[in-house]
PDB file of C-alpha atoms in Angstrom:
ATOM      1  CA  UNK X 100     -15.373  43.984-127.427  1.00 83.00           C
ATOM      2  CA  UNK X 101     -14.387  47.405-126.390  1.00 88.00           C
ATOM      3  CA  UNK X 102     -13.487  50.402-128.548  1.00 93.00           C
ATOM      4  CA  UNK X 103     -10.402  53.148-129.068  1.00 91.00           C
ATOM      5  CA  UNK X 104     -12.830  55.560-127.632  1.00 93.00           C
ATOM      6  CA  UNK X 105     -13.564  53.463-123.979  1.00 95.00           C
ATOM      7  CA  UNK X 106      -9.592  53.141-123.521  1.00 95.00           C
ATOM      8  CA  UNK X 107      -9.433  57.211-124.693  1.00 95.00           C
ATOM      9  CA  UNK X 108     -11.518  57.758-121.364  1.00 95.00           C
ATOM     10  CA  UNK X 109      -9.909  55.010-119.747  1.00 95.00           C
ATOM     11  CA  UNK X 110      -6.455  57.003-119.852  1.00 94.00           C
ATOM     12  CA  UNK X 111      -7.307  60.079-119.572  1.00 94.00           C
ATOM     13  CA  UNK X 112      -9.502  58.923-116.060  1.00 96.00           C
ATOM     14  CA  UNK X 113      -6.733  57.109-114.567  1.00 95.00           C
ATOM     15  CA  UNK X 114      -4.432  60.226-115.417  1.00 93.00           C
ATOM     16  CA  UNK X 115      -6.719  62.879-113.726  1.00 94.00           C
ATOM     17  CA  UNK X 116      -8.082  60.246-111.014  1.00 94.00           C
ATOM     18  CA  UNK X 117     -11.549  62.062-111.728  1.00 95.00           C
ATOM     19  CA  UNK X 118     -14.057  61.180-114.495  1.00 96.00           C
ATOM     20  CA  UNK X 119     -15.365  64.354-114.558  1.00 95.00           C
ATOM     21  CA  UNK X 120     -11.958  65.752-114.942  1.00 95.00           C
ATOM     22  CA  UNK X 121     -11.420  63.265-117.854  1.00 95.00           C
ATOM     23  CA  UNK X 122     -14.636  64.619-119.584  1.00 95.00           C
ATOM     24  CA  UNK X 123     -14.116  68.210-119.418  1.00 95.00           C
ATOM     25  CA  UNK X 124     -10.514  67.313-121.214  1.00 93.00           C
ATOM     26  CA  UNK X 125     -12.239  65.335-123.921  1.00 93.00           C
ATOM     27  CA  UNK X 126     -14.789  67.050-124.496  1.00 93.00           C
ATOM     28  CA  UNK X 127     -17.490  64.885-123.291  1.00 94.00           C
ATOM     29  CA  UNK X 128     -20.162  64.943-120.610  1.00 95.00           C
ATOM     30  CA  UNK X 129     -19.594  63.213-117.429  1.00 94.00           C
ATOM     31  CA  UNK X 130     -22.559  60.899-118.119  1.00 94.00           C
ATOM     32  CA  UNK X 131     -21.380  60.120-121.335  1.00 94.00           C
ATOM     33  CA  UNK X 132     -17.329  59.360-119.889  1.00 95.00           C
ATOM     34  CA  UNK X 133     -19.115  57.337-116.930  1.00 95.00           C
ATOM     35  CA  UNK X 134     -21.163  54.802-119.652  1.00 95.00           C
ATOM     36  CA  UNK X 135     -17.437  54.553-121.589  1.00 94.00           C
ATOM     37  CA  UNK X 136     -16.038  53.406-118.594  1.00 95.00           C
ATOM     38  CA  UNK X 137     -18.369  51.023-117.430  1.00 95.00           C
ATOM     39  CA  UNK X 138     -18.569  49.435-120.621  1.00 95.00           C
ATOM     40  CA  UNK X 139     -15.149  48.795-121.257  1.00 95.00           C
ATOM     41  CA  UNK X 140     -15.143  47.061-117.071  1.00 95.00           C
ATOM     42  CA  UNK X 141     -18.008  45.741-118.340  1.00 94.00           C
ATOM     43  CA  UNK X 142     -16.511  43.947-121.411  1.00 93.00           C
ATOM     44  CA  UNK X 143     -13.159  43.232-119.685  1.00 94.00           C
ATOM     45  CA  UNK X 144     -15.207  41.688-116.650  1.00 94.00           C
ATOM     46  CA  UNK X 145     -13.340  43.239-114.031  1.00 95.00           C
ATOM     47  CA  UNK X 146     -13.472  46.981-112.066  1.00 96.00           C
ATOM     48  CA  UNK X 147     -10.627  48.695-113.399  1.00 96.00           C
ATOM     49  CA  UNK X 148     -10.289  51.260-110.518  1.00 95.00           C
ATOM     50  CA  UNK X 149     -11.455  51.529-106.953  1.00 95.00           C
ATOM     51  CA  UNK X 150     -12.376  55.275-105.205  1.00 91.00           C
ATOM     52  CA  UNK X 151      -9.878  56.459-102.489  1.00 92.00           C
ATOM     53  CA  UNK X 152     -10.988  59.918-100.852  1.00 87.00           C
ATOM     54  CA  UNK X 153     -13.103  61.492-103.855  1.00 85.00           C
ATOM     55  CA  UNK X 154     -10.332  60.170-106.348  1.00 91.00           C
ATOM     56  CA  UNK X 155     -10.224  56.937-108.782  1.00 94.00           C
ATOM     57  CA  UNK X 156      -7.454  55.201-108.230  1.00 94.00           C
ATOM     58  CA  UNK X 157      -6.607  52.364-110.614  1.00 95.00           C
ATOM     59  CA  UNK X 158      -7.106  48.249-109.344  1.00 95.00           C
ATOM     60  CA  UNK X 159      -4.324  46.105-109.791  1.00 95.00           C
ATOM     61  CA  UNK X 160      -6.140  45.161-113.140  1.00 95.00           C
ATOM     62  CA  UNK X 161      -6.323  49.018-113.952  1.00 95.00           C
ATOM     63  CA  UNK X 162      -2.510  48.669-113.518  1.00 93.00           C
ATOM     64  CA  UNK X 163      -2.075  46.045-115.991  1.00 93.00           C
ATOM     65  CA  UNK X 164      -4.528  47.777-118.550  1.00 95.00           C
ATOM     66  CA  UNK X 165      -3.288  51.123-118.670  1.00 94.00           C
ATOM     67  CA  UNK X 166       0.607  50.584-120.391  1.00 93.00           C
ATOM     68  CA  UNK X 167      -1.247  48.562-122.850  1.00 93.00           C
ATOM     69  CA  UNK X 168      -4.076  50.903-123.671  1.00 93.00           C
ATOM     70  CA  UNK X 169      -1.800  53.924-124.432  1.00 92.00           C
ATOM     71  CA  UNK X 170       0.007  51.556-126.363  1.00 91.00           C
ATOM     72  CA  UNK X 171      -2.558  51.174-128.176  1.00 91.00           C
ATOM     73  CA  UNK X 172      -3.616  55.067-128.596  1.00 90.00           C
ATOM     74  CA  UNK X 173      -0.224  55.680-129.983  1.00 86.00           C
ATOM     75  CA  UNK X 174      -0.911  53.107-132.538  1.00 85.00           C
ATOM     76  CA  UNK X 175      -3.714  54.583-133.616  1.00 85.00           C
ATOM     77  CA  UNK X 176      -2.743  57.791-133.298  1.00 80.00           C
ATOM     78  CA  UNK X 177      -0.108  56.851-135.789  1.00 76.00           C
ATOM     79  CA  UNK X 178      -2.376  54.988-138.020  1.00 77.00           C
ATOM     80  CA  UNK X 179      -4.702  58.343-138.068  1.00 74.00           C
ATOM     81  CA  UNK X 180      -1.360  60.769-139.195  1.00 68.00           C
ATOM     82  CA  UNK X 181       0.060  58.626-141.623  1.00 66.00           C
ATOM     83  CA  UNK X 182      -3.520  57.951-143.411  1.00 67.00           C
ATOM     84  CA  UNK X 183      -4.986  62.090-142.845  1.00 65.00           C
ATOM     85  CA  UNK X 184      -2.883  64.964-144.836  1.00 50.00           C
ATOM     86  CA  UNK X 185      -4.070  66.978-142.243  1.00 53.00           C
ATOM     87  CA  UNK X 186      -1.000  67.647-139.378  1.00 50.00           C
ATOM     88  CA  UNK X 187      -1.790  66.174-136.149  1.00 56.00           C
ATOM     89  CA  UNK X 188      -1.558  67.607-132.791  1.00 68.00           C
ATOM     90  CA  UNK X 189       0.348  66.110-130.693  1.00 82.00           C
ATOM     91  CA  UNK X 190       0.714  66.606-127.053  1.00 88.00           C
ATOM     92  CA  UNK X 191       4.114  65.406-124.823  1.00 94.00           C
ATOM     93  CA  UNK X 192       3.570  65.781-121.018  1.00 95.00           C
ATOM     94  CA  UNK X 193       7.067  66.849-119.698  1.00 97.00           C
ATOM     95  CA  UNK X 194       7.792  66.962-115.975  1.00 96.00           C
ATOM     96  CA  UNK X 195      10.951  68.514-114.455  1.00 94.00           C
ATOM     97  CA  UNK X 196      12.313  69.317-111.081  1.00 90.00           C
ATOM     98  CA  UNK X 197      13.453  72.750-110.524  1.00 86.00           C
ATOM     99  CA  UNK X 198      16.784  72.965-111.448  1.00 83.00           C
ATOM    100  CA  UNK X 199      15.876  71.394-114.656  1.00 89.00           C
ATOM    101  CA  UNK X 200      12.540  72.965-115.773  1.00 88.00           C
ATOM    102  CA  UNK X 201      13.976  76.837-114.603  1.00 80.00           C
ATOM    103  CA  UNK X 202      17.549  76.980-116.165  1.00 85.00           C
ATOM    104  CA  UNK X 203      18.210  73.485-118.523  1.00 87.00           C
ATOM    105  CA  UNK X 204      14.671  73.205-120.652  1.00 91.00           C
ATOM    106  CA  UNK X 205      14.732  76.428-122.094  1.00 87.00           C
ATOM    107  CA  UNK X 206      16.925  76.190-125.406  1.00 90.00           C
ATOM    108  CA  UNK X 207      15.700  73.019-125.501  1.00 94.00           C
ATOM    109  CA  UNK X 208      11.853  73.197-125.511  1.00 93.00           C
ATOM    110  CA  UNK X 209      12.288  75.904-128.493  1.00 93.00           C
ATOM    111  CA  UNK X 210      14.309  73.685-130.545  1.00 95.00           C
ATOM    112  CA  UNK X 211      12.376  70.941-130.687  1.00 95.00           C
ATOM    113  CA  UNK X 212       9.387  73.443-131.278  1.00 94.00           C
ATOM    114  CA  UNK X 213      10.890  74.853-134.198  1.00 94.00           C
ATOM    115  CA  UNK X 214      10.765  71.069-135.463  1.00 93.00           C
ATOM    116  CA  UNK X 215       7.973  70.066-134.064  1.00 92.00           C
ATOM    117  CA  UNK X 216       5.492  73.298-134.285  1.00 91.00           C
ATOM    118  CA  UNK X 217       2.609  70.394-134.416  1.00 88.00           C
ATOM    119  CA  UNK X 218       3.399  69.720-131.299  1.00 91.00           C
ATOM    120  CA  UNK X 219       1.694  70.816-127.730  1.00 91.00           C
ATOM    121  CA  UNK X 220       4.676  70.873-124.943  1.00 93.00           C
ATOM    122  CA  UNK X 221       3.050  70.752-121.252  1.00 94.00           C
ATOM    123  CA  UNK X 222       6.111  71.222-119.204  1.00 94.00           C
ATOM    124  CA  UNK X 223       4.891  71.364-115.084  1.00 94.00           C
ATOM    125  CA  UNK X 224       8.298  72.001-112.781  1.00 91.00           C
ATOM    126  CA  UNK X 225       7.384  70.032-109.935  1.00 90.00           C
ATOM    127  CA  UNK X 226       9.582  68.114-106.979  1.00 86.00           C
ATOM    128  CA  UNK X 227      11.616  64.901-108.048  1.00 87.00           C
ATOM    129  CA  UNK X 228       9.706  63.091-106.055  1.00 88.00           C
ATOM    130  CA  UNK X 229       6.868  64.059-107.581  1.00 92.00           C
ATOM    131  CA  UNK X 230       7.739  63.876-111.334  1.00 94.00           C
ATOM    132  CA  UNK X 231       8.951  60.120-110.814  1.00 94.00           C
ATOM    133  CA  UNK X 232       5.645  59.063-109.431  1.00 93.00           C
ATOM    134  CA  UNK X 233       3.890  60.983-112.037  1.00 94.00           C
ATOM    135  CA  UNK X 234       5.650  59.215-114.990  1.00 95.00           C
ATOM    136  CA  UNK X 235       5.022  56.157-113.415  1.00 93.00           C
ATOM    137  CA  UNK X 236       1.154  56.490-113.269  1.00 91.00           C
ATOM    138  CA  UNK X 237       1.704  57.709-116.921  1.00 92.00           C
ATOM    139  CA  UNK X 238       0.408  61.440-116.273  1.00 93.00           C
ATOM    140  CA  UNK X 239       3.505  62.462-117.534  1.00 95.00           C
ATOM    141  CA  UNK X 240       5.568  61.173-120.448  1.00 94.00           C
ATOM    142  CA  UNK X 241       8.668  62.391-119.395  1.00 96.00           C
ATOM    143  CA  UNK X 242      10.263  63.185-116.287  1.00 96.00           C
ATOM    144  CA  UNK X 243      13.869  65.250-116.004  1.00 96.00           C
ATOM    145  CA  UNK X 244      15.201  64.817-112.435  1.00 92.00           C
ATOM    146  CA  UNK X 245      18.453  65.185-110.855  1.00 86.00           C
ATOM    147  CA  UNK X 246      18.930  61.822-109.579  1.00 79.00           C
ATOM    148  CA  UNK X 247      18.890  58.101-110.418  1.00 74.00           C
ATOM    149  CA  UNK X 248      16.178  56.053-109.356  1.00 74.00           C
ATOM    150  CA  UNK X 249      15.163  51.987-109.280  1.00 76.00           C
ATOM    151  CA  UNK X 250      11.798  50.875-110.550  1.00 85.00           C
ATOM    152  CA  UNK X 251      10.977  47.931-112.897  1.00 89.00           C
ATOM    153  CA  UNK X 252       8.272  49.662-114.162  1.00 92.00           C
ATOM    154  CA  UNK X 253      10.338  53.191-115.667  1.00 94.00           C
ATOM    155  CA  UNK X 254      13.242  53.065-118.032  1.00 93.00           C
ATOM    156  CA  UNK X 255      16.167  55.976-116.801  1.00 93.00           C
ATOM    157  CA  UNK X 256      18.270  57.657-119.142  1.00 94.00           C
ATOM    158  CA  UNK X 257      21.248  59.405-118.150  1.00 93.00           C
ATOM    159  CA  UNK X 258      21.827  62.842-119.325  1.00 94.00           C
ATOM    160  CA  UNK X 259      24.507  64.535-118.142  1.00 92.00           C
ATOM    161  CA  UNK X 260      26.131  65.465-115.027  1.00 92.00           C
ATOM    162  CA  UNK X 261      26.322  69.230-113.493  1.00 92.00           C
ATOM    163  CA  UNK X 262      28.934  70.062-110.879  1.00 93.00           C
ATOM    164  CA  UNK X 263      27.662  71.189-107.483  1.00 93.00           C
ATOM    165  CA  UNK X 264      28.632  74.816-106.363  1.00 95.00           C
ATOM    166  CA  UNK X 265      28.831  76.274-103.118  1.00 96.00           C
ATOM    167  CA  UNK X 266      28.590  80.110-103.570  1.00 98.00           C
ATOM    168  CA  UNK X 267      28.205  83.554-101.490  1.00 98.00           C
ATOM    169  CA  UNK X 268      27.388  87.415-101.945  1.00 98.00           C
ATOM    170  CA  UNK X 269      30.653  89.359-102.858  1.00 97.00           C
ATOM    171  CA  UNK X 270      30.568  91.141 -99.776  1.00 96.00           C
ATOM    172  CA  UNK X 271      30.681  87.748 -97.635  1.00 97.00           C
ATOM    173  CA  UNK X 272      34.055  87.458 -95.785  1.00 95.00           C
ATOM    174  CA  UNK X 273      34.483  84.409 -97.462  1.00 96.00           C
ATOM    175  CA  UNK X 274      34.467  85.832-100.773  1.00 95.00           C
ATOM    176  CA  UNK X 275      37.847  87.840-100.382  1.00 91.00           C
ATOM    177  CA  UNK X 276      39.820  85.071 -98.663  1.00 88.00           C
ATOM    178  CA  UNK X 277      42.435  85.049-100.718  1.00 82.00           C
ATOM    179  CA  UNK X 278      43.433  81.026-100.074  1.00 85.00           C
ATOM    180  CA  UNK X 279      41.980  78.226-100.680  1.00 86.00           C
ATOM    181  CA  UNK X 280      39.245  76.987 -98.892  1.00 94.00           C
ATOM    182  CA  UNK X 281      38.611  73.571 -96.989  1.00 94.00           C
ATOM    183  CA  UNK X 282      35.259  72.137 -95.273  1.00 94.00           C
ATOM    184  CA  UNK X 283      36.551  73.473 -92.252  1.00 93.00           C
ATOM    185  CA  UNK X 284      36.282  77.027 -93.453  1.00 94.00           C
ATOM    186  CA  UNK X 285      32.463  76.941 -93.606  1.00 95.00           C
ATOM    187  CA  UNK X 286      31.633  75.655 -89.750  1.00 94.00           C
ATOM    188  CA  UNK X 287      29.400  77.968 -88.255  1.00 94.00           C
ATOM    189  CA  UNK X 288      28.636  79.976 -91.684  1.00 96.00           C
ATOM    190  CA  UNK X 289      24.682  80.412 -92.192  1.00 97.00           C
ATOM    191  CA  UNK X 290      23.217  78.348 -95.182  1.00 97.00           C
ATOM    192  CA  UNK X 291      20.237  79.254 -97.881  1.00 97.00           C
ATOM    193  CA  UNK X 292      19.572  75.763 -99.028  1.00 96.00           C
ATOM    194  CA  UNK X 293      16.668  73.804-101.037  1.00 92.00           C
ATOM    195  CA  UNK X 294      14.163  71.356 -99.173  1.00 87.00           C
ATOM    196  CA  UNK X 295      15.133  68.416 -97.516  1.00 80.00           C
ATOM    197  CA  UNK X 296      13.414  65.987-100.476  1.00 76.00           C
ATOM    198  CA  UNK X 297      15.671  67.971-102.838  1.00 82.00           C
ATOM    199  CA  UNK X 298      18.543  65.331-103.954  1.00 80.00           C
ATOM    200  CA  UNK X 299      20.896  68.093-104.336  1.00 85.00           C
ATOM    201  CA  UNK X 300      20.372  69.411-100.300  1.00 89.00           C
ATOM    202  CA  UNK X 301      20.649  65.653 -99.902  1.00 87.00           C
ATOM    203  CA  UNK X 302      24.036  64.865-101.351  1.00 87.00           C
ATOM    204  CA  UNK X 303      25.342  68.191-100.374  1.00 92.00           C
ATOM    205  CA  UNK X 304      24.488  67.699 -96.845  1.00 91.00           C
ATOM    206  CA  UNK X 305      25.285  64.106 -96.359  1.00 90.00           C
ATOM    207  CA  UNK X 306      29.124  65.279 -97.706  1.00 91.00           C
ATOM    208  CA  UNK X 307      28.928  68.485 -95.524  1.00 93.00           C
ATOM    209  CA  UNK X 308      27.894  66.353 -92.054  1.00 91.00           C
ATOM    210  CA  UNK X 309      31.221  63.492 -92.752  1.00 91.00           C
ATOM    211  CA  UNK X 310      33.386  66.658 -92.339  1.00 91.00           C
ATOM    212  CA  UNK X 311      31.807  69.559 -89.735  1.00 91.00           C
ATOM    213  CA  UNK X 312      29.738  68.248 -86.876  1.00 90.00           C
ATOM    214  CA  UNK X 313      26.726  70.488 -87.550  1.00 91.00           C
ATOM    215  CA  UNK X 314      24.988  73.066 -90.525  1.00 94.00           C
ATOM    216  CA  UNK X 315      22.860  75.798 -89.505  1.00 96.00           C
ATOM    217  CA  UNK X 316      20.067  76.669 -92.325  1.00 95.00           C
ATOM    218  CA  UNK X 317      18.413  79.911 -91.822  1.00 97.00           C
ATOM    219  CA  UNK X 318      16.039  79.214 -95.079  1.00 97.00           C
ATOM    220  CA  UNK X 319      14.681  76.595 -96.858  1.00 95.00           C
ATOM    221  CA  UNK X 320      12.706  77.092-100.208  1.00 93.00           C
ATOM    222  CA  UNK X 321      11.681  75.104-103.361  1.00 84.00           C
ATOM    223  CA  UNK X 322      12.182  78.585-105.291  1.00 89.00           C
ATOM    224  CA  UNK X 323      15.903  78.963-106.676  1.00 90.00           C
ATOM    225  CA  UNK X 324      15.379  82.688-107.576  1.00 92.00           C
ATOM    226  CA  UNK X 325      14.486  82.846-103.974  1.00 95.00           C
ATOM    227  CA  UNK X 326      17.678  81.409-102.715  1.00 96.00           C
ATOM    228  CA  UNK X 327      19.866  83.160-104.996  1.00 96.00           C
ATOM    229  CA  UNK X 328      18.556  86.472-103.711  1.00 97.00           C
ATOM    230  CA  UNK X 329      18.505  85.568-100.572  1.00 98.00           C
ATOM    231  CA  UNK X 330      22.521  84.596-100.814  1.00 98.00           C
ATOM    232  CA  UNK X 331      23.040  87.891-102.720  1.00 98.00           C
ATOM    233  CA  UNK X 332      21.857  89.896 -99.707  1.00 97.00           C
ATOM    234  CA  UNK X 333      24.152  88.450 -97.740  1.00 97.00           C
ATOM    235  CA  UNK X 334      21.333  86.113 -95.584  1.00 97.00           C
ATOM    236  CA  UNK X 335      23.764  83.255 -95.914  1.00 97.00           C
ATOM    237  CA  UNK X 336      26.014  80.825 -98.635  1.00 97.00           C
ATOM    238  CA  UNK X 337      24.160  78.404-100.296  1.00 97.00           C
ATOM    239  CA  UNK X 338      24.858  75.364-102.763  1.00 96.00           C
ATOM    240  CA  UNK X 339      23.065  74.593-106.326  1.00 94.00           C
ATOM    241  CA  UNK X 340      24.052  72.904-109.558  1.00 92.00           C
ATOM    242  CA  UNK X 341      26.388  75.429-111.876  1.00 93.00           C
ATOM    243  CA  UNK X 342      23.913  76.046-114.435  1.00 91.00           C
ATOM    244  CA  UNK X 343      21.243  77.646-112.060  1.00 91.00           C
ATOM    245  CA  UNK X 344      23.787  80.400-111.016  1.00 94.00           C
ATOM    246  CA  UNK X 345      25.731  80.793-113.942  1.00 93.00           C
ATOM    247  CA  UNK X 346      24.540  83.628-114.849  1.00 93.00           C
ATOM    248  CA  UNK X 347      24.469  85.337-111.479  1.00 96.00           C
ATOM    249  CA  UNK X 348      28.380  84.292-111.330  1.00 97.00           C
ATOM    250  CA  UNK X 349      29.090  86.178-114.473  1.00 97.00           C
ATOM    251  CA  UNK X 350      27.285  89.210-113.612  1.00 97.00           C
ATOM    252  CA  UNK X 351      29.220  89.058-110.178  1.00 96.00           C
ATOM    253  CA  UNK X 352      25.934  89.273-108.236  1.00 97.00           C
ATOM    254  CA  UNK X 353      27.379  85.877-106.631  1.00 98.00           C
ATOM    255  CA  UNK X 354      30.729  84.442-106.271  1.00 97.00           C
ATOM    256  CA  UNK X 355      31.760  80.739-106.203  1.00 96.00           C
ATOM    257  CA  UNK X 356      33.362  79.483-103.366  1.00 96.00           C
ATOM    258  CA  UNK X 357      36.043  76.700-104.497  1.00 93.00           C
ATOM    259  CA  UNK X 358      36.226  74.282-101.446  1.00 94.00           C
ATOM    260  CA  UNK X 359      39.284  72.255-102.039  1.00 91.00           C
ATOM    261  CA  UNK X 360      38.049  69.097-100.592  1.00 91.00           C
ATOM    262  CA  UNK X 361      34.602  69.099-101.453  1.00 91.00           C
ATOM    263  CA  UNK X 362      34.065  68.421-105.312  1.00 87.00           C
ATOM    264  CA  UNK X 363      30.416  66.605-105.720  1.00 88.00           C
ATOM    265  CA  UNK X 364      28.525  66.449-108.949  1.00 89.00           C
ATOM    266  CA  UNK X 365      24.803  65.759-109.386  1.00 89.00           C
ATOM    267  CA  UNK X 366      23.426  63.317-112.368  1.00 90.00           C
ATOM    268  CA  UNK X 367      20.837  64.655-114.602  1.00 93.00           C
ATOM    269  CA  UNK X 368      17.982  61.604-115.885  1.00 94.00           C
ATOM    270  CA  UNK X 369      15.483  61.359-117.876  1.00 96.00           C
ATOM    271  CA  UNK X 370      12.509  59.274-116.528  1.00 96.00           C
ATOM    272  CA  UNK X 371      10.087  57.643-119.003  1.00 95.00           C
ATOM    273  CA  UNK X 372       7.465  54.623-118.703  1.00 94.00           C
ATOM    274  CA  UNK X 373       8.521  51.196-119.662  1.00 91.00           C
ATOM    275  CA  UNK X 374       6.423  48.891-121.884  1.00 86.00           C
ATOM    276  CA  UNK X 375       4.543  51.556-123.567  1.00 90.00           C
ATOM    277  CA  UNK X 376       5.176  52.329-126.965  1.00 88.00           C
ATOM    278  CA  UNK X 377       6.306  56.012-127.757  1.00 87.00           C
ATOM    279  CA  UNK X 378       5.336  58.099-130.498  1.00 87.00           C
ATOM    280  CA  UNK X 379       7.195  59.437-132.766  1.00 87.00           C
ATOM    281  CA  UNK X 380       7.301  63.166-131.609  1.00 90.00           C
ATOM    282  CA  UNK X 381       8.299  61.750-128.307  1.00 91.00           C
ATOM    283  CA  UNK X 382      11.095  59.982-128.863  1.00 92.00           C
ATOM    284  CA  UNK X 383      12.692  62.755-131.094  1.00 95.00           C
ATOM    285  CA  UNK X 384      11.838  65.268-127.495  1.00 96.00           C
ATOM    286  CA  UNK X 385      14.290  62.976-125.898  1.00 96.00           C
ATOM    287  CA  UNK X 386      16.651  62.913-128.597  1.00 95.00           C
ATOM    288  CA  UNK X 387      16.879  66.347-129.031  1.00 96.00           C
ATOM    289  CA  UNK X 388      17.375  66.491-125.194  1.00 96.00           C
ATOM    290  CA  UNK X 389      20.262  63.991-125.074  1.00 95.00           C
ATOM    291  CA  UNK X 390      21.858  65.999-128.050  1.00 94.00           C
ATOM    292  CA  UNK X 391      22.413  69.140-125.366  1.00 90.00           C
TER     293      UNK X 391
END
């Protein structure tokens, strides 16, 4: 039989891909999270992960364990708050992409820890990309990306939707035209855009390329603040979801240009894992981010 404690250092190993990593986070010496793990392989009769350049990587039996072992945890977990008068920390792994970890998480995240003070938020901006296949391997318990994705194994959510906007410095040419503007207006303009992997560049570009035959990009960056200043000096026009430059729009330290026939919005998700049960904290995170 195996024990709440083996499947603690089971998760927290196949998280981290390291089982000294998974000690130092529990607490534990790296002896002491190796015997945990080889008992619980040991009483389940199979290896539950196989080593991949210096990391553990989970088995296709790993695979199968590890929804059903946090399961469990947030059981007992739950079982351990209801029974203890004590308040029990909580942690919720949050993963967003940067438009919405640096300019949609912030009202949020203190809202929900004015109701949740209890609670530990880890929130790590990181590439879509990156946050999907995160929440997947259940290192994260919920992503926020700016796309829609296809996997049996992760439940999407739709959020909301945020217009796309194509803006430049006020002393850009373009910013005093005083018609309005078509595709055709921006061939052979300079462009401050986000990496290729970002789905916003994508979309943006695929509807730029079906209407001027070419797009020069002078910079690329993963950093928004970066391309917004860049824009501002007058480097080149560049294109990001509204909320990201709102504020720089108000101020007039950018200006929107409104291309008439080029309206494209971007879809806002939330990732999370499917067939593993959810605590109670972590649903109401999700709630309270569908509610803005």
């Amino acid at each position: 039989m195996f024990s709440l404690k083996q499947l603690t250092v089971f998760d927290a190993i196949a998280r981290l891909g390291s089982v000294s990593e998974a000690a130092d986070e529990l607490a534990m010496t790296q002896p002491a999270a190796s015997m945990s793990l080889q008992q619980l392989e040991s009483a389940l009769g199979t290896e539950l992960f196989v080593r991949v350049r210096k990391r553990l990587v989970l088995s296709e039996r790993g695979k199968q364990l590890q929804p059903m072992a946090r399961s469990l945890l947030v059981e007992a977990r739950g079982i351990m708050t209801s029974m203890n008068s004590e308040t029990h920390n909580e942690q919720i792994r949050v993963g967003a992409s940067p438009t919405v970890g640096g300019y949609l998480l912030n009202e949020i995240c203190t809202e929900f820890m004015r109701k949740h003070p209890q609670v530990r938020l880890s929130i790590s901006v990181l590439p879509a990309f990156d946050v999907i296949a995160r929440v997947d391997e259940m290192a994260l318990d919920v992503g926020l990306i700016e796309f829609i994705t296809v996997r049996t194994t992760l439940e999407m959510t739709r959020w909301r939707e945020e217009a796309l906007v194509v803006f430049c410095s006020p002393e850009h040419p373009l910013a005093a035209s005083k018609r309005p503007l078509r595709t055709a207006d921006l061939r052979g303009q300079r462009w401050c855009l986000q990496h290729r992997f970002s789905d916003t560049r994508r979309q943006f570009t695929l509807a730029m390329m079906e209407r001027i035959e070419s797009m020069e990009i002078v910079l690329e960056s993963d950093s928004l603040s970066i391309l917004q200043q860049a824009v501002m000096f007058n480097v080149g026009i560049g294109c990001l979801p509204r909320p990201c430059i709102a504020q720089a729009l108000a101020s007039g330290h950018l200006v929107e240009l409104r291309i008439k026939d080029l309206a494209l919005g971007i879809p806002i998700t939330i990732v999370t894992r499917n067939a593993v049960r959810k605590t109670s904290q972590h649903a109401d995170f999700v709630k309270t981010v569908l509610a803005h």
